[in-house]
Amino acid sequence: MIDNTYVLCCDTPADLTADYYAARNIHYLPYRYNLDENIYTDDLVSMPPEKFFKIMEDGAMTKTTQPNSDEFVEFLSPFLEKGLDVVHVCLSSGITGVLLSANIAKEILEEKYPERKIYIIDSLAASRGLGLFVDKLADLRDEGYSAKQLFDWAEENKLNLHHWFYTTDLTYFVRGGRVSKASGWFGSILNICPLLHVDSTGHLVPVKKCRGKSAVMKAMLDCMYENAFDGIEYAEKCFISHSAREDEAKQIAEHIETNFPHLDGKVQIESIGPIIGAHTGPGTVALFFWGKKRTD
């Protein structure tokens, strides 16, 4: 039986859709982003991904803004006023400082609503990795987990969530300072496609340099063979996100569905949203699954 005494919430960089949130009864807190001087709210509806990445390709400069503590207070207060507890899942503390804002709001709200419980989870996850994490929590909630049980499960299992990214365009990593201009230039000349992952502290770090798209796609799939729960017997869900690279995402999904026959449903593919996409730019594909505990 579903525990209706609490709500499950997360940040929009989970790269889930508005329809998904509505269907799973999950609430979301939007971030904001800039395209040049124009400021937008990441409402999941008003900016189609293809339009967003086209604007980036045309040269727009991007910047993102995380919710502050006042916005968390405003977002969470209506649930607490209704007598509901809250489980909120934040974007990785290795990528953003939003966890601090959430915990400041938690202190303020617990003083105002002392009878309520507020659980803030540092997901150590991003993009549809955060999405896959929240999806699992929603499954457990629907199985009857209490808010405390859900929080405990999340803390115990979050490092079993794997993120593997590659990019075929280093332009935006150079622009954001994640790759030096010299490395970006040589990488482009040599057709280098870096493979990255999210480490045990929630930071996005490079793992391997591959020559060409085929090599990096193979390297990413090899990581799933090596790390997924039960190898090719893997029976959990698998998510993929991409920035203007749908054909590549479908190619990877087809390979996984063929070679991991016990998957829980089809591989679910969605576009990277504006918050993560503002930093990756077009050209990124990311794979998410459950597996061996992430370590340094």
Tab-separated table of N, CA and C in Angstrom, residues 11 31 66-70 72-73 88 90-94 96-108 120-122:
chain	number	residue	atom	x	y	z
A	11	ASP	N	14.917	17.914	-8.248
A	11	ASP	CA	15.313	19.072	-9.049
A	11	ASP	C	15.117	18.766	-10.542
A	31	TYR	N	15.069	24.956	-11.949
A	31	TYR	CA	16.214	25.859	-11.978
A	31	TYR	C	15.914	26.956	-12.995
A	66	GLN	N	20.825	27.949	-9.759
A	66	GLN	CA	20.145	26.970	-8.911
A	66	GLN	C	19.160	27.665	-7.987
A	67	PRO	N	18.153	26.958	-7.494
A	67	PRO	CA	17.213	27.550	-6.534
A	67	PRO	C	17.931	27.934	-5.240
A	68	ASN	N	17.537	29.069	-4.666
A	68	ASN	CA	18.107	29.473	-3.380
A	68	ASN	C	17.224	28.962	-2.239
A	69	SER	N	17.635	29.232	-1.023
A	69	SER	CA	16.902	28.697	0.138
A	69	SER	C	15.482	29.241	0.216
A	70	ASP	N	15.283	30.499	-0.168
A	70	ASP	CA	13.929	31.068	-0.151
A	70	ASP	C	13.011	30.336	-1.123
A	72	PHE	N	13.337	27.214	-2.047
A	72	PHE	CA	13.038	25.914	-1.438
A	72	PHE	C	11.928	26.051	-0.397
A	73	VAL	N	12.009	27.087	0.425
A	73	VAL	CA	10.976	27.315	1.444
A	73	VAL	C	9.619	27.484	0.777
A	88	HIS	N	13.080	15.086	-0.566
A	88	HIS	CA	13.527	15.857	-1.732
A	88	HIS	C	14.917	15.384	-2.156
A	90	CYS	N	18.221	16.066	-4.405
A	90	CYS	CA	18.965	17.174	-5.022
A	90	CYS	C	19.955	16.676	-6.070
A	91	LEU	N	20.209	17.528	-7.031
A	91	LEU	CA	21.316	17.335	-7.971
A	91	LEU	C	22.619	17.195	-7.187
A	92	SER	N	23.554	16.441	-7.724
A	92	SER	CA	24.809	16.122	-7.039
A	92	SER	C	25.516	17.345	-6.455
A	93	SER	N	25.971	17.204	-5.198
A	93	SER	CA	26.749	18.269	-4.556
A	93	SER	C	28.121	18.422	-5.201
A	94	GLY	N	28.536	17.448	-6.013
A	94	GLY	CA	29.792	17.574	-6.737
A	94	GLY	C	29.688	18.442	-7.969
A	96	THR	N	26.910	21.122	-8.102
A	96	THR	CA	26.248	22.369	-7.737
A	96	THR	C	26.193	22.516	-6.222
A	97	GLY	N	25.947	23.729	-5.762
A	97	GLY	CA	25.820	23.994	-4.333
A	97	GLY	C	24.393	23.974	-3.840
A	98	VAL	N	23.468	23.398	-4.610
A	98	VAL	CA	22.045	23.452	-4.263
A	98	VAL	C	21.741	22.723	-2.954
A	99	LEU	N	22.557	21.755	-2.586
A	99	LEU	CA	22.320	21.018	-1.345
A	99	LEU	C	22.342	21.953	-0.139
A	100	LEU	N	23.231	22.943	-0.157
A	100	LEU	CA	23.305	23.904	0.945
A	100	LEU	C	22.007	24.684	1.051
A	101	SER	N	21.477	25.145	-0.078
A	101	SER	CA	20.207	25.888	-0.074
A	101	SER	C	19.084	25.022	0.472
A	102	ALA	N	19.054	23.758	0.068
A	102	ALA	CA	18.006	22.846	0.524
A	102	ALA	C	18.092	22.639	2.036
A	103	ASN	N	19.298	22.494	2.558
A	103	ASN	CA	19.450	22.250	3.996
A	103	ASN	C	19.177	23.493	4.832
A	104	ILE	N	19.466	24.670	4.290
A	104	ILE	CA	19.091	25.905	4.986
A	104	ILE	C	17.569	25.990	5.087
A	105	ALA	N	16.896	25.701	3.974
A	105	ALA	CA	15.431	25.708	3.969
A	105	ALA	C	14.879	24.666	4.938
A	106	LYS	N	15.505	23.517	4.992
A	106	LYS	CA	15.076	22.452	5.913
A	106	LYS	C	15.096	22.949	7.364
A	107	GLU	N	16.160	23.634	7.754
A	107	GLU	CA	16.258	24.160	9.120
A	107	GLU	C	15.159	25.172	9.400
A	108	ILE	N	14.918	26.051	8.448
A	108	ILE	CA	13.873	27.073	8.617
A	108	ILE	C	12.505	26.417	8.761
A	120	ILE	N	16.351	15.477	3.057
A	120	ILE	CA	17.068	16.012	1.894
A	120	ILE	C	18.141	15.007	1.502
A	121	ILE	N	18.110	14.564	0.249
A	121	ILE	CA	19.048	13.554	-0.242
A	121	ILE	C	20.001	14.185	-1.251
A	122	ASP	N	21.300	14.053	-1.003
A	122	ASP	CA	22.310	14.399	-2.000
A	122	ASP	C	22.444	13.187	-2.914
